[in-house]
């Protein structure tokens, strides 16, 4: 909706102006102003978009109307439509901000509408430009990037507030000296353009040093040259670069220190492994030997309690020996070289089942293998050990009286193969599912489900060393599905 004030003390002229405007504008509100009182009321209310005024009025003249309106609404467009003015009046009105001057006559009524349309379009375009300029200035302030413009002689002309903040000053005069001495881009002859990028240090009043990065260029057009540029605070970046340089300078020393520490730890581990393998197993073999001799030659001389104690000693020694063997195997997996090659999962699963033949027969377990199984990249003996551990657990951990049912199958997914071992066992509660891959983590007593509690730790270590992963899905009381993720073998 366009709101136009028509100021004219002649009702016939107001009617003619109103008729012409209504022909050209569909969304239009016209307020007629025939006297001083209504003029004052309209000024107080405001809300009009344009004014059409006569020059000769009973209470004043169009020039005074123009000045009065511009005093309250400096951006309001005004068109003077009169037959009593002259060229001098028109020139003076234009200097005071008049947008157009039209002679009032029947043949110029059409021109009035054209002029009003042109003025409104010009004002709308100006508002769009002003809005975009305000948005741009607001964006430049929020970016905290200084923007400046200088003359080709090095005189700073204008900048945004971010430019002043970067130099910790309040006006351009305070930074003029710094610009001329350290940053001024000397102009070239013949109006050519060139750019410049540099970094400087700028001391602050509190003793700190700020790093400033300048990007500026000399721009020449229509015989006039100006320098335009951007300024950015890169102090944090420079401090980070310095810290990184210092870090790199000491990195080699730290690597040597860590390598020496790692060598010492490995030496200690080697010593521990030797002790376990020799110093611990030697007396253990003696305990087992003498327990067996007593059970063989002297058992009849012992009462029932002594025989029970002796059997317990033999079982404990056997378990201790198995535990030591598992620890040594875990240690070997941590440092052994495990070259990977194409391995048939069909063959590995078959060998694992054959290795557990006695346990399978004892438990009357049923193992179903969904063939064919694909080939994977793995270390054969390590993968065999992993599968044997998973199958052994699947057979062992079932409710009393339940026949173990185990299903082995594989699924392909992009670059990897997932080998699944699914059982109908006792399942594992959610809160324990992360723990079971740790060393010596047992969820059940030795008397219920015998074992060392190291099998799954060895399986995880082996899969990790082959570049794979291992995990499970389980519901307590229903069963468990273990998965082993290995890389596909390129065919």
PDB file of C-alpha atoms in Angstrom, residues 149-153 155 157-158 187-193 217-228:
ATOM      1  CA  UNK A 149      40.767   1.827   2.431  1.00  0.00           C
ATOM      2  CA  UNK A 150      43.638   4.248   1.898  1.00  0.00           C
ATOM      3  CA  UNK A 151      44.730   6.742  -0.729  1.00  0.00           C
ATOM      4  CA  UNK A 152      47.573   5.938  -3.098  1.00  0.00           C
ATOM      5  CA  UNK A 153      49.721   8.328  -1.008  1.00  0.00           C
ATOM      6  CA  UNK A 155      46.503   8.274   3.857  1.00  0.00           C
ATOM      7  CA  UNK A 157      40.498   7.035   4.489  1.00  0.00           C
ATOM      8  CA  UNK A 158      38.094   4.695   6.245  1.00  0.00           C
ATOM      9  CA  UNK A 187      51.986   2.742  -5.920  1.00  0.00           C
ATOM     10  CA  UNK A 188      53.201   1.786  -9.387  1.00  0.00           C
ATOM     11  CA  UNK A 189      53.277   3.972 -12.435  1.00  0.00           C
ATOM     12  CA  UNK A 190      50.797   3.664 -15.307  1.00  0.00           C
ATOM     13  CA  UNK A 191      47.887   2.700 -13.074  1.00  0.00           C
ATOM     14  CA  UNK A 192      48.809  -0.977 -12.804  1.00  0.00           C
ATOM     15  CA  UNK A 193      47.513  -3.083  -9.915  1.00  0.00           C
ATOM     16  CA  UNK A 217      46.066  -4.362  -3.164  1.00  0.00           C
ATOM     17  CA  UNK A 218      46.377  -1.221  -5.217  1.00  0.00           C
ATOM     18  CA  UNK A 219      43.287  -0.614  -7.312  1.00  0.00           C
ATOM     19  CA  UNK A 220      43.234   1.879 -10.173  1.00  0.00           C
ATOM     20  CA  UNK A 221      40.154   2.977 -12.082  1.00  0.00           C
ATOM     21  CA  UNK A 222      39.278   6.095 -14.072  1.00  0.00           C
ATOM     22  CA  UNK A 223      42.597   7.703 -13.267  1.00  0.00           C
ATOM     23  CA  UNK A 224      42.240   7.344  -9.489  1.00  0.00           C
ATOM     24  CA  UNK A 225      44.128   4.843  -7.339  1.00  0.00           C
ATOM     25  CA  UNK A 226      43.177   3.550  -3.897  1.00  0.00           C
ATOM     26  CA  UNK A 227      44.504   0.848  -1.618  1.00  0.00           C
ATOM     27  CA  UNK A 228      42.026  -1.633  -0.192  1.00  0.00           C
TER      28      UNK A 228
END
